Amino acid sequence: MAEITNKEFIILTKSKDLIFYIDDILENVPRKDMYYKDRIRDCCHQIIYNIIFINNSKIIDNTCFSNILTNISLIDLYLERLVKKNYISLSTSNKIAVKLTEINKMCNTWRKNNEES
């Protein structure tokens, strides 16, 4: 399947950038905390899945938007755990939090625009 290259679809591009950034950081997490590593990756993939699903769906359900926002919150929670365990630095966590917040705002705006139309 061809990669989606639409530069106008900024939320997808930012989500992909987030996943690649997080993926590089998760390499430093030891095997004993593999659960959190896997959960963060799963949440990231679910965000991408739901964004693509909403974009391709003719009938947009608020459940998908809720799933995106829930996964963003879960990633934040799991990152907090990794910071407490000193697997990632606080500054790295803050950089990810900024990216998550940006995606969160874009998703909420997208949801509001869909409700209006």
XYZ file of C-alpha atoms in Angstrom:
117
model
C 0.000 0.000 0.000
C 1.314 3.434 -0.870
C 2.297 5.810 1.874
C -0.099 8.675 2.453
C 1.798 11.726 1.248
C -0.875 14.400 1.547
C 0.987 17.293 3.137
C -2.307 18.972 3.933
C -3.234 16.189 6.346
C -1.140 17.629 9.142
C -2.567 15.602 12.027
C -1.459 12.357 10.392
C 1.994 13.743 9.637
C 2.436 14.952 13.218
C 1.221 11.613 14.571
C 3.715 9.739 12.422
C 6.508 12.046 13.587
C 5.471 11.384 17.179
C 5.561 7.627 16.669
C 9.011 7.703 15.095
C 10.296 9.955 17.890
C 8.830 7.746 20.624
C 10.065 4.591 18.922
C 13.659 5.844 19.049
C 13.325 6.736 22.724
C 11.794 3.393 23.699
C 14.962 1.576 22.653
C 16.464 2.581 26.029
C 13.714 0.935 28.064
C 14.908 -2.371 29.563
C 13.202 -5.688 28.929
C 11.745 -5.875 32.426
C 9.424 -2.982 31.525
C 8.549 -4.363 28.113
C 4.861 -4.099 29.022
C 4.974 -0.281 29.087
C 7.069 -0.180 25.959
C 4.545 -2.349 24.109
C 1.553 -0.433 25.459
C 2.999 2.896 24.308
C 3.612 1.479 20.844
C 0.105 0.007 20.721
C -1.440 3.334 21.713
C 0.594 5.140 19.050
C -0.533 2.693 16.398
C -4.139 3.033 17.529
C -3.911 6.809 17.137
C -2.720 6.408 13.544
C -5.359 3.756 12.861
C -8.191 5.941 14.142
C -6.999 9.023 12.253
C -6.899 7.083 8.997
C -10.230 5.407 9.784
C -11.962 8.733 10.453
C -10.470 10.251 7.326
C -11.653 7.377 5.125
C -15.034 6.846 6.757
C -18.189 8.339 5.288
C -20.001 8.214 8.610
C -17.858 9.713 11.341
C -18.451 8.359 14.808
C -17.335 10.247 17.902
C -16.033 6.963 19.297
C -12.959 7.162 17.080
C -12.194 10.675 18.307
C -12.638 9.441 21.872
C -10.244 6.570 21.163
C -7.594 8.982 19.897
C -7.916 11.199 22.969
C -7.895 8.191 25.290
C -4.742 6.818 23.693
C -3.057 10.209 24.015
C -3.871 10.214 27.736
C -2.581 6.661 28.130
C 0.697 7.495 26.393
C 1.121 10.413 28.787
C 0.465 8.110 31.742
C 2.952 5.484 30.551
C 5.587 8.137 29.886
C 5.153 9.413 33.422
C 5.988 5.914 34.647
C 9.105 5.769 32.466
C 10.255 9.125 33.835
C 9.778 7.910 37.424
C 11.867 4.842 36.610
C 14.536 7.120 35.053
C 14.319 5.367 31.673
C 13.688 8.674 29.939
C 14.487 12.207 31.016
C 11.939 14.771 32.057
C 12.917 17.021 29.145
C 12.306 14.173 26.684
C 8.944 13.530 28.288
C 8.102 17.227 28.008
C 8.969 17.228 24.295
C 6.635 14.289 23.761
C 3.949 15.979 25.869
C 4.106 19.052 23.626
C 3.625 16.845 20.559
C 0.762 14.978 22.243
C -0.912 18.248 23.209
C -0.657 19.502 19.655
C -2.259 16.326 18.281
C -4.916 16.526 21.009
C -5.822 20.104 20.013
C -5.942 19.188 16.333
C -8.183 16.222 17.069
C -10.572 18.321 19.156
C -10.754 20.949 16.411
C -11.395 18.241 13.829
C -14.164 16.823 16.017
C -15.809 20.243 16.449
C -15.639 20.934 12.714
C -17.315 17.603 11.989
C -20.095 18.284 14.467
C -20.804 21.641 12.817
C -21.055 20.201 9.317
